[in-house]
Amino acid sequence: MVEHAPLSLPDNPQLVTNITHFARALRAAGLPAGPGRVADAIVAVEAAGFTDRADFHHTLMACFVSRPEHRVVFDQLFRLYWRDPRYLEQMMSLLTPQVRGVAEERVLRPAEKRAAEALLHGVERDAPDMPEGEEDGTEIEVDASLTMSREERLKTLDFEQMSLAEMAEAKRVLARMSLAVPPLNSRRTEAAVRGTSPDWRRTMRAGLAQGGEITQFARRARRIRWPALVTLCDISGSMSSYSRAVLHFLHAVANEKGAGWARVHAFTFGTRLTNITRHLAQKDVDAALKAAGAEAQDWEGGTRIAYCLETFNRDWSRRVLGQGAVVLIITDGLDRDEPERLSRAMERLHLSARRVIWVNPLLRWEGFAPKAAGIRAMLPHVDSFRAGHNIAALEGLAEALSRPGDAGEKARLMRMLAEG
């Protein structure tokens, strides 16, 4: 629920100017707040009035918000602009670097840092005033030789807490990543100079061409083939920030030639299952994700993992899980369906796939334990359980795919289930 501060507007509020500046901050934060929407907002506020803070909030939201993912950013900007006391000082504190350990950092709300940067766009930040008599005080030297570089810090930053610029940089890093996988040995064979099996047919044919004299043996070797990658990505409200980053990553994997995958199939699920494979095949990542978002109508909605997995098992498993496909499921495991139903759906999925890897952003917490019923139902039916909340975690996923025996955190959490 968004927090509404009292709207104590003056006698001459200059409402048009205020709405225009508010729309400018929305554009800086990534919302499509053009001149047409500004004009509509001014007319709407004039018709609805602004005596009630909730009505004023919903009036502006109706004019500026057209997608569910924009709502969180709008709420934070509204809270800071209309008008949280001392909001400028609060936003400055969000953007001021602090030394960890000197002061406890406040946990940021989703999109709060992005809202602060949008409202402070173009504002000069003055250096803090030094107390009198301390100009010639003790000089403090900080050894930064072991501090992380910018890219290293970006890799460890949570997707949900990234600013607009940090998320743009993270998308560029994700576009350069690859998801290599070892090939599979087929039962079929092919001609090979250094093959391990003799090819009697080719050997006899070569001998007949030389008058019945056999001068060398032809050989055959087993063919290698590449598995398919099938991804099931949760796009519910609790997973929206992570699913967008993962979909950028999957777009890069799907469009990388020679990556090793026979084909990449992508599905999203929240309250229903949606196949977005053909959308990810587009070369432009923005166009691909826009088309995928238009196809999936349940963005930031509820979660019905069991129902969606049953739909996948019934309608798609035989089509896409053949020939040793690897399944990558990205979800936090917080489900509203019955645990027994979810367990049966996961068991069938596990039996149909060569390998099932579960990526869960909740593993970013050190004290994570499999207490939720959905997590307890899914965990026994996966081969690997890994985190997926930042770039470093996705890099670890790429390394895990190259090691078929990698189980991630599954063994530790299964021991906790047994002890509990």
CSV table of C-alpha atoms in Angstrom, one decimal:
chain,number,residue,atom,x,y,z
A,1,MET,CA,0.0,0.0,0.0
A,2,VAL,CA,1.4,3.4,-1.0
A,3,GLU,CA,1.9,6.0,1.7
A,4,HIS,CA,0.1,9.3,1.0
A,5,ALA,CA,1.5,12.4,2.7
A,6,PRO,CA,-0.9,15.2,3.4
A,7,LEU,CA,-1.4,17.6,0.4
A,8,SER,CA,-1.0,21.0,2.0
A,9,LEU,CA,-1.1,23.0,-1.2
A,10,PRO,CA,-0.8,26.8,-1.0
A,11,ASP,CA,-3.4,29.3,-2.3
A,12,ASN,CA,-1.6,29.6,-5.6
A,13,PRO,CA,-0.4,26.0,-6.1
A,14,GLN,CA,0.8,26.3,-9.7
A,15,LEU,CA,-0.7,22.9,-10.2
A,16,VAL,CA,0.2,22.8,-13.9
A,17,THR,CA,3.9,23.4,-13.2
A,18,ASN,CA,4.0,20.8,-10.5
A,19,ILE,CA,2.4,18.1,-12.6
A,20,THR,CA,4.7,18.9,-15.5
A,21,HIS,CA,7.8,18.5,-13.2
A,22,PHE,CA,6.3,15.3,-11.8
A,23,ALA,CA,5.9,13.9,-15.3
A,24,ARG,CA,9.5,14.9,-16.1
A,25,ALA,CA,10.7,12.8,-13.1
A,26,LEU,CA,8.5,9.9,-14.3
A,27,ARG,CA,10.2,10.0,-17.7
A,28,ALA,CA,13.6,10.0,-16.1
A,29,ALA,CA,12.6,6.9,-14.2
A,30,GLY,CA,11.6,5.1,-17.4
A,31,LEU,CA,7.8,5.7,-17.5
A,32,PRO,CA,6.3,6.9,-20.8
A,33,ALA,CA,5.0,10.2,-19.5
A,34,GLY,CA,4.8,12.3,-22.7
A,35,PRO,CA,3.1,15.7,-23.3
A,36,GLY,CA,-0.2,14.1,-24.1
A,37,ARG,CA,-0.4,12.3,-20.8
A,38,VAL,CA,0.6,15.5,-19.0
A,39,ALA,CA,-2.3,17.3,-20.7
A,40,ASP,CA,-4.7,14.5,-19.8
A,41,ALA,CA,-3.5,14.5,-16.2
A,42,ILE,CA,-4.1,18.3,-15.8
A,43,VAL,CA,-7.6,17.9,-17.2
A,44,ALA,CA,-8.3,14.9,-15.0
A,45,VAL,CA,-7.1,16.6,-11.8
A,46,GLU,CA,-9.1,19.7,-12.7
A,47,ALA,CA,-12.2,17.5,-13.0
A,48,ALA,CA,-11.6,15.3,-10.0
A,49,GLY,CA,-10.1,17.9,-7.7
A,50,PHE,CA,-7.2,17.4,-5.3
A,51,THR,CA,-8.7,17.8,-1.9
A,52,ASP,CA,-8.4,14.1,-1.1
A,53,ARG,CA,-4.9,12.6,-1.3
A,54,ALA,CA,-6.1,9.1,-2.3
A,55,ASP,CA,-8.3,10.4,-5.2
A,56,PHE,CA,-5.4,12.6,-6.3
A,57,HIS,CA,-3.0,9.6,-6.3
A,58,HIS,CA,-5.4,7.4,-8.3
A,59,THR,CA,-6.2,10.2,-10.8
A,60,LEU,CA,-2.5,10.7,-11.6
A,61,MET,CA,-1.9,6.9,-11.7
A,62,ALA,CA,-4.7,6.5,-14.2
A,63,CYS,CA,-3.1,9.0,-16.5
A,64,PHE,CA,0.6,8.0,-16.2
A,65,VAL,CA,0.6,4.2,-15.5
A,66,SER,CA,-0.3,1.9,-18.3
A,67,ARG,CA,1.7,-1.3,-17.3
A,68,PRO,CA,1.7,-3.2,-14.0
A,69,GLU,CA,5.5,-3.0,-13.6
A,70,HIS,CA,5.4,0.9,-13.7
A,71,ARG,CA,3.2,1.0,-10.6
A,72,VAL,CA,6.0,0.5,-8.0
A,73,VAL,CA,8.1,3.3,-9.5
A,74,PHE,CA,5.1,5.6,-9.7
A,75,ASP,CA,4.2,5.0,-6.0
A,76,GLN,CA,7.7,5.8,-4.9
A,77,LEU,CA,7.8,9.0,-7.0
A,78,PHE,CA,4.4,10.1,-5.8
A,79,ARG,CA,5.4,9.5,-2.1
A,80,LEU,CA,8.5,11.6,-2.5
A,81,TYR,CA,7.2,14.4,-4.7
A,82,TRP,CA,3.6,15.0,-3.3
A,83,ARG,CA,5.0,15.7,-0.7
A,84,ASP,CA,7.0,13.8,1.9
A,85,PRO,CA,8.6,16.4,4.3
A,86,ARG,CA,12.3,16.8,3.8
A,87,TYR,CA,12.2,14.6,0.7
A,88,LEU,CA,15.2,16.3,-0.8
A,89,GLU,CA,17.4,15.4,2.2
A,90,GLN,CA,16.0,11.9,2.2
A,91,MET,CA,16.8,11.4,-1.5
A,92,MET,CA,20.3,12.9,-1.1
A,93,SER,CA,20.9,10.3,1.7
A,94,LEU,CA,19.9,7.5,-0.7
A,95,LEU,CA,22.5,8.6,-3.2
A,96,THR,CA,25.3,9.4,-0.8
A,97,PRO,CA,28.0,6.7,-0.5
A,98,GLN,CA,28.5,5.4,3.1
A,99,VAL,CA,31.3,3.4,4.6
A,100,ARG,CA,29.8,0.0,5.6
A,101,GLY,CA,30.1,-0.4,9.4
A,102,VAL,CA,30.1,3.3,10.3
A,103,ALA,CA,26.4,3.6,10.1
A,104,GLU,CA,23.8,1.0,9.5
A,105,GLU,CA,22.3,1.2,6.1
A,106,ARG,CA,18.6,1.6,5.7
A,107,VAL,CA,17.0,-1.1,3.6
A,108,LEU,CA,15.7,0.4,0.4
A,109,ARG,CA,12.2,-0.2,-0.8
A,110,PRO,CA,11.7,-1.5,-4.3
A,111,ALA,CA,12.4,1.3,-6.9
A,112,GLU,CA,13.1,3.8,-4.2
A,113,LYS,CA,16.7,4.5,-5.4
A,114,ARG,CA,15.5,4.9,-9.0
A,115,ALA,CA,12.8,7.3,-7.9
A,116,ALA,CA,15.4,9.4,-6.0
A,117,GLU,CA,17.7,9.5,-9.0
A,118,ALA,CA,14.8,10.6,-11.2
A,119,LEU,CA,13.8,13.5,-8.9
A,120,LEU,CA,17.4,14.6,-8.4
A,121,HIS,CA,18.2,14.5,-12.1
A,122,GLY,CA,20.2,17.7,-12.8
A,123,VAL,CA,20.4,18.7,-9.1
A,124,GLU,CA,24.0,19.5,-8.0
A,125,ARG,CA,25.1,17.9,-4.8
A,126,ASP,CA,27.2,20.1,-2.6
A,127,ALA,CA,30.0,18.8,-0.5
A,128,PRO,CA,29.1,18.5,3.2
A,129,ASP,CA,30.0,21.4,5.3
A,130,MET,CA,33.0,20.9,7.6
A,131,PRO,CA,32.8,22.2,11.2
A,132,GLU,CA,34.9,25.2,11.9
A,133,GLY,CA,38.4,24.5,12.9
A,134,GLU,CA,38.5,21.1,11.4
A,135,GLU,CA,40.0,22.1,8.0
A,136,ASP,CA,43.5,21.4,9.3
A,137,GLY,CA,42.5,18.4,11.3
A,138,THR,CA,43.7,14.8,11.0
A,139,GLU,CA,43.8,13.5,7.4
A,140,ILE,CA,42.3,10.1,6.9
A,141,GLU,CA,43.7,7.9,4.3
A,142,VAL,CA,41.6,5.1,2.9
A,143,ASP,CA,43.3,2.2,1.1
A,144,ALA,CA,41.1,1.4,-1.8
A,145,SER,CA,43.5,-1.1,-3.5
A,146,LEU,CA,41.3,-4.0,-2.5
A,147,THR,CA,37.9,-2.5,-3.2
A,148,MET,CA,35.8,-3.9,-5.9
A,149,SER,CA,35.7,-2.4,-9.3
A,150,ARG,CA,32.5,-1.0,-10.7
A,151,GLU,CA,31.7,-4.1,-12.7
A,152,GLU,CA,32.5,-6.4,-9.7
A,153,ARG,CA,30.1,-4.4,-7.5
A,154,LEU,CA,27.5,-4.5,-10.2
A,155,LYS,CA,27.7,-8.3,-10.3
A,156,THR,CA,27.0,-8.6,-6.6
A,157,LEU,CA,24.1,-6.1,-6.5
A,158,ASP,CA,20.6,-7.4,-6.1
A,159,PHE,CA,18.4,-6.9,-9.2
A,160,GLU,CA,15.6,-5.5,-7.1
A,161,GLN,CA,17.7,-2.8,-5.7
A,162,MET,CA,19.4,-1.6,-8.9
A,163,SER,CA,18.8,1.9,-10.1
A,164,LEU,CA,17.8,2.7,-13.7
A,165,ALA,CA,21.4,3.2,-14.8
A,166,GLU,CA,22.6,0.1,-12.9
A,167,MET,CA,19.9,-2.0,-14.5
A,168,ALA,CA,20.9,-0.8,-18.0
A,169,GLU,CA,24.5,-1.6,-17.3
A,170,ALA,CA,23.5,-5.0,-15.9
A,171,LYS,CA,21.5,-5.8,-19.1
A,172,ARG,CA,24.6,-5.1,-21.2
A,173,VAL,CA,26.6,-7.5,-19.0
A,174,LEU,CA,23.9,-10.1,-19.3
A,175,ALA,CA,23.9,-9.8,-23.1
A,176,ARG,CA,27.6,-10.8,-23.2
A,177,MET,CA,27.2,-13.9,-21.0
A,178,SER,CA,26.9,-17.4,-22.4
A,179,LEU,CA,25.3,-20.6,-21.1
A,180,ALA,CA,27.6,-23.4,-22.3
A,181,VAL,CA,26.6,-27.0,-21.9
A,182,PRO,CA,28.5,-30.2,-22.6
A,183,PRO,CA,27.2,-32.2,-25.6
A,184,LEU,CA,25.5,-35.6,-25.3
A,185,ASN,CA,26.7,-38.8,-26.9
A,186,SER,CA,24.1,-40.2,-29.4
A,187,ARG,CA,23.5,-43.9,-30.0
A,188,ARG,CA,24.0,-43.2,-33.7
A,189,THR,CA,27.4,-43.3,-35.3
A,190,GLU,CA,29.2,-41.5,-38.1
A,191,ALA,CA,32.3,-41.9,-40.2
A,192,ALA,CA,35.4,-40.7,-38.3
A,193,VAL,CA,39.1,-41.1,-39.0
A,194,ARG,CA,39.9,-41.7,-35.3
A,195,GLY,CA,36.7,-43.7,-34.6
A,196,THR,CA,36.6,-46.5,-32.0
A,197,SER,CA,34.4,-48.9,-34.0
A,198,PRO,CA,35.2,-50.5,-37.3
A,199,ASP,CA,33.0,-49.7,-40.3
A,200,TRP,CA,32.9,-53.0,-42.2
A,201,ARG,CA,30.6,-51.8,-45.0
A,202,ARG,CA,32.9,-48.9,-46.0
A,203,THR,CA,35.9,-51.1,-45.6
A,204,MET,CA,34.6,-53.8,-48.0
A,205,ARG,CA,33.5,-51.2,-50.5
A,206,ALA,CA,37.0,-49.6,-50.5
A,207,GLY,CA,38.5,-53.1,-51.0
A,208,LEU,CA,36.3,-53.9,-54.0
A,209,ALA,CA,37.3,-50.7,-55.6
A,210,GLN,CA,40.9,-51.9,-55.3
A,211,GLY,CA,40.4,-55.3,-56.7
A,212,GLY,CA,39.5,-57.0,-53.4
A,213,GLU,CA,42.6,-55.8,-51.6
A,214,ILE,CA,42.0,-54.2,-48.2
A,215,THR,CA,44.6,-51.6,-47.4
A,216,GLN,CA,43.0,-49.9,-44.4
A,217,PHE,CA,40.0,-50.2,-42.1
A,218,ALA,CA,37.4,-47.5,-42.0
A,219,ARG,CA,36.1,-46.5,-38.6
A,220,ARG,CA,33.1,-44.9,-37.0
A,221,ALA,CA,32.5,-42.9,-33.9
A,222,ARG,CA,29.4,-42.0,-31.9
A,223,ARG,CA,27.7,-38.8,-32.9
A,224,ILE,CA,27.4,-35.9,-30.4
A,225,ARG,CA,24.3,-33.8,-30.1
A,226,TRP,CA,23.2,-30.8,-28.1
A,227,PRO,CA,20.3,-30.8,-25.7
A,228,ALA,CA,17.4,-28.3,-25.7
A,229,LEU,CA,17.0,-25.7,-22.9
A,230,VAL,CA,13.5,-25.3,-21.6
A,231,THR,CA,13.0,-22.3,-19.2
A,232,LEU,CA,9.9,-21.8,-17.0
A,233,CYS,CA,10.1,-18.2,-15.6
A,234,ASP,CA,7.8,-17.0,-12.8
A,235,ILE,CA,6.5,-13.5,-13.5
A,236,SER,CA,4.3,-13.0,-10.5
A,237,GLY,CA,4.5,-9.9,-8.3
A,238,SER,CA,7.3,-11.1,-6.0
A,239,MET,CA,9.5,-12.2,-9.0
A,240,SER,CA,9.0,-9.3,-11.5
A,241,SER,CA,12.4,-7.6,-11.0
A,242,TYR,CA,14.3,-10.9,-11.2
A,243,SER,CA,12.3,-12.4,-14.1
A,244,ARG,CA,13.0,-9.3,-16.3
A,245,ALA,CA,16.7,-9.7,-15.8
A,246,VAL,CA,16.6,-13.5,-16.4
A,247,LEU,CA,14.6,-12.9,-19.6
A,248,HIS,CA,17.3,-10.5,-20.9
A,249,PHE,CA,19.8,-13.3,-20.1
A,250,LEU,CA,17.7,-15.9,-21.9
A,251,HIS,CA,17.3,-13.7,-25.0
A,252,ALA,CA,21.1,-13.5,-25.2
A,253,VAL,CA,21.4,-17.3,-24.9
A,254,ALA,CA,18.6,-17.9,-27.5
A,255,ASN,CA,20.3,-15.6,-30.1
A,256,GLU,CA,23.9,-16.7,-29.5
A,257,LYS,CA,25.1,-18.8,-32.4
A,258,GLY,CA,27.2,-21.8,-31.5
A,259,ALA,CA,26.2,-21.7,-27.8
A,260,GLY,CA,25.7,-25.4,-27.7
A,261,TRP,CA,21.9,-25.6,-27.3
A,262,ALA,CA,19.8,-27.3,-30.0
A,263,ARG,CA,17.0,-24.9,-29.2
A,264,VAL,CA,15.9,-22.6,-26.4
A,265,HIS,CA,12.2,-22.8,-25.4
A,266,ALA,CA,10.9,-20.1,-23.0
A,267,PHE,CA,7.7,-20.1,-21.0
A,268,THR,CA,6.4,-17.6,-18.4
A,269,PHE,CA,3.9,-18.4,-15.7
A,270,GLY,CA,2.0,-16.6,-13.0
A,271,THR,CA,-1.7,-17.6,-13.0
A,272,ARG,CA,-1.3,-19.2,-16.4
A,273,LEU,CA,1.3,-20.6,-18.7
A,274,THR,CA,2.5,-18.6,-21.7
A,275,ASN,CA,4.9,-19.7,-24.5
A,276,ILE,CA,7.2,-16.8,-25.5
A,277,THR,CA,9.7,-18.8,-27.5
A,278,ARG,CA,9.0,-17.1,-30.8
A,279,HIS,CA,9.2,-13.7,-29.2
A,280,LEU,CA,12.7,-14.3,-27.8
A,281,ALA,CA,13.8,-15.3,-31.3
A,282,GLN,CA,13.7,-11.6,-32.3
A,283,LYS,CA,17.2,-10.0,-32.5
A,284,ASP,CA,16.3,-6.8,-30.7
A,285,VAL,CA,16.0,-7.4,-27.0
A,286,ASP,CA,13.6,-4.5,-26.4
A,287,ALA,CA,11.2,-5.6,-29.1
A,288,ALA,CA,11.4,-9.2,-28.0
A,289,LEU,CA,10.6,-8.5,-24.4
A,290,LYS,CA,7.9,-6.0,-25.3
A,291,ALA,CA,6.2,-8.7,-27.5
A,292,ALA,CA,6.7,-11.3,-24.7
A,293,GLY,CA,5.1,-8.9,-22.2
A,294,ALA,CA,2.1,-8.3,-24.5
A,295,GLU,CA,1.7,-12.1,-24.8
A,296,ALA,CA,1.8,-12.8,-21.1
A,297,GLN,CA,-1.1,-11.0,-19.5
A,298,ASP,CA,-0.4,-12.2,-15.9
A,299,TRP,CA,2.6,-10.0,-15.2
A,300,GLU,CA,2.9,-9.2,-11.4
A,301,GLY,CA,-0.2,-11.2,-10.7
A,302,GLY,CA,-0.7,-14.2,-8.4
A,303,THR,CA,1.2,-17.5,-8.5
A,304,ARG,CA,-0.3,-20.9,-9.4
A,305,ILE,CA,2.8,-23.0,-9.9
A,306,ALA,CA,1.1,-26.4,-9.7
A,307,TYR,CA,-1.6,-25.5,-12.2
A,308,CYS,CA,1.0,-24.0,-14.6
A,309,LEU,CA,3.3,-27.1,-14.3
A,310,GLU,CA,0.3,-29.4,-14.9
A,311,THR,CA,-0.5,-27.4,-18.1
A,312,PHE,CA,3.1,-27.7,-19.2
A,313,ASN,CA,3.2,-31.4,-18.6
A,314,ARG,CA,0.0,-32.0,-20.4
A,315,ASP,CA,0.4,-29.7,-23.4
A,316,TRP,CA,4.2,-29.2,-24.0
A,317,SER,CA,6.3,-31.8,-22.3
A,318,ARG,CA,6.2,-34.3,-25.2
A,319,ARG,CA,7.0,-31.5,-27.7
A,320,VAL,CA,10.0,-29.9,-26.0
A,321,LEU,CA,11.5,-32.3,-23.5
A,322,GLY,CA,12.7,-34.9,-26.0
A,323,GLN,CA,16.3,-35.9,-26.6
A,324,GLY,CA,17.7,-35.0,-23.1
A,325,ALA,CA,16.3,-31.5,-22.6
A,326,VAL,CA,17.5,-29.5,-19.5
A,327,VAL,CA,14.8,-27.6,-17.6
A,328,LEU,CA,15.5,-24.3,-15.9
A,329,ILE,CA,12.7,-23.2,-13.5
A,330,ILE,CA,13.0,-19.7,-12.1
A,331,THR,CA,10.6,-19.1,-9.1
A,332,ASP,CA,10.6,-18.4,-5.4
A,333,GLY,CA,8.4,-21.4,-4.8
A,334,LEU,CA,5.7,-19.4,-3.0
A,335,ASP,CA,2.5,-21.1,-4.3
A,336,ARG,CA,-1.2,-20.9,-3.5
A,337,ASP,CA,-2.0,-24.4,-4.8
A,338,GLU,CA,-2.0,-27.6,-2.7
A,339,PRO,CA,1.5,-28.9,-1.9
A,340,GLU,CA,0.6,-32.5,-2.9
A,341,ARG,CA,-0.6,-31.2,-6.3
A,342,LEU,CA,2.7,-29.3,-6.8
A,343,SER,CA,4.8,-32.3,-5.7
A,344,ARG,CA,3.1,-34.5,-8.3
A,345,ALA,CA,3.6,-32.0,-11.1
A,346,MET,CA,7.2,-31.5,-10.2
A,347,GLU,CA,7.8,-35.3,-10.1
A,348,ARG,CA,6.4,-35.7,-13.6
A,349,LEU,CA,8.5,-32.8,-14.9
A,350,HIS,CA,11.6,-34.3,-13.3
A,351,LEU,CA,10.9,-37.7,-14.9
A,352,SER,CA,10.5,-36.2,-18.3
A,353,ALA,CA,13.6,-34.1,-18.3
A,354,ARG,CA,17.3,-35.0,-18.3
A,355,ARG,CA,18.0,-32.4,-15.6
A,356,VAL,CA,15.9,-29.9,-13.6
A,357,ILE,CA,17.7,-26.8,-12.2
A,358,TRP,CA,15.8,-24.5,-9.8
A,359,VAL,CA,16.9,-20.9,-9.6
A,360,ASN,CA,15.4,-19.2,-6.5
A,361,PRO,CA,16.2,-15.5,-5.6
A,362,LEU,CA,15.3,-16.2,-2.0
A,363,LEU,CA,18.7,-17.9,-1.6
A,364,ARG,CA,20.2,-14.5,-1.3
A,365,TRP,CA,19.3,-14.5,2.4
A,366,GLU,CA,21.8,-16.3,4.6
A,367,GLY,CA,19.2,-17.7,6.9
A,368,PHE,CA,17.1,-19.2,4.1
A,369,ALA,CA,15.3,-22.4,5.1
A,370,PRO,CA,12.8,-24.5,3.3
A,371,LYS,CA,9.8,-23.6,5.5
A,372,ALA,CA,7.2,-22.7,2.8
A,373,ALA,CA,5.0,-25.6,1.7
A,374,GLY,CA,5.7,-24.9,-2.0
A,375,ILE,CA,9.5,-25.0,-1.5
A,376,ARG,CA,9.2,-28.3,0.5
A,377,ALA,CA,7.1,-29.8,-2.2
A,378,MET,CA,9.4,-28.8,-5.1
A,379,LEU,CA,12.9,-29.4,-3.6
A,380,PRO,CA,13.0,-33.2,-3.7
A,381,HIS,CA,12.3,-33.2,-7.5
A,382,VAL,CA,15.1,-31.0,-8.7
A,383,ASP,CA,18.7,-31.9,-9.5
A,384,SER,CA,20.2,-28.5,-8.6
A,385,PHE,CA,19.1,-25.6,-6.4
A,386,ARG,CA,20.8,-22.3,-6.9
A,387,ALA,CA,20.4,-18.6,-6.3
A,388,GLY,CA,19.5,-16.1,-9.0
A,389,HIS,CA,19.3,-12.7,-7.6
A,390,ASN,CA,22.3,-11.0,-9.3
A,391,ILE,CA,24.7,-11.3,-12.1
A,392,ALA,CA,27.2,-13.4,-10.1
A,393,ALA,CA,24.5,-15.9,-9.3
A,394,LEU,CA,23.7,-16.3,-13.0
A,395,GLU,CA,27.4,-16.7,-13.8
A,396,GLY,CA,27.4,-19.5,-11.2
A,397,LEU,CA,24.5,-21.1,-13.0
A,398,ALA,CA,26.4,-21.1,-16.3
A,399,GLU,CA,29.3,-22.9,-14.5
A,400,ALA,CA,26.9,-25.4,-12.9
A,401,LEU,CA,25.5,-26.4,-16.3
A,402,SER,CA,29.0,-27.5,-17.3
A,403,ARG,CA,29.2,-29.8,-14.3
A,404,PRO,CA,26.4,-32.4,-14.5
A,405,GLY,CA,26.9,-33.4,-10.9
A,406,ASP,CA,26.5,-29.9,-9.4
A,407,ALA,CA,23.6,-29.9,-6.9
A,408,GLY,CA,24.0,-26.3,-5.6
A,409,GLU,CA,22.3,-25.9,-2.2
A,410,LYS,CA,20.0,-28.9,-2.5
A,411,ALA,CA,22.0,-31.3,-0.3
A,412,ARG,CA,22.2,-28.8,2.6
A,413,LEU,CA,18.5,-27.9,2.4
A,414,MET,CA,17.5,-31.6,2.1
A,415,ARG,CA,19.3,-32.2,5.3
A,416,MET,CA,17.3,-29.4,6.9
A,417,LEU,CA,14.1,-31.0,5.7
A,418,ALA,CA,15.2,-34.4,7.2
A,419,GLU,CA,16.1,-32.9,10.5
A,420,GLY,CA,12.9,-30.7,10.7
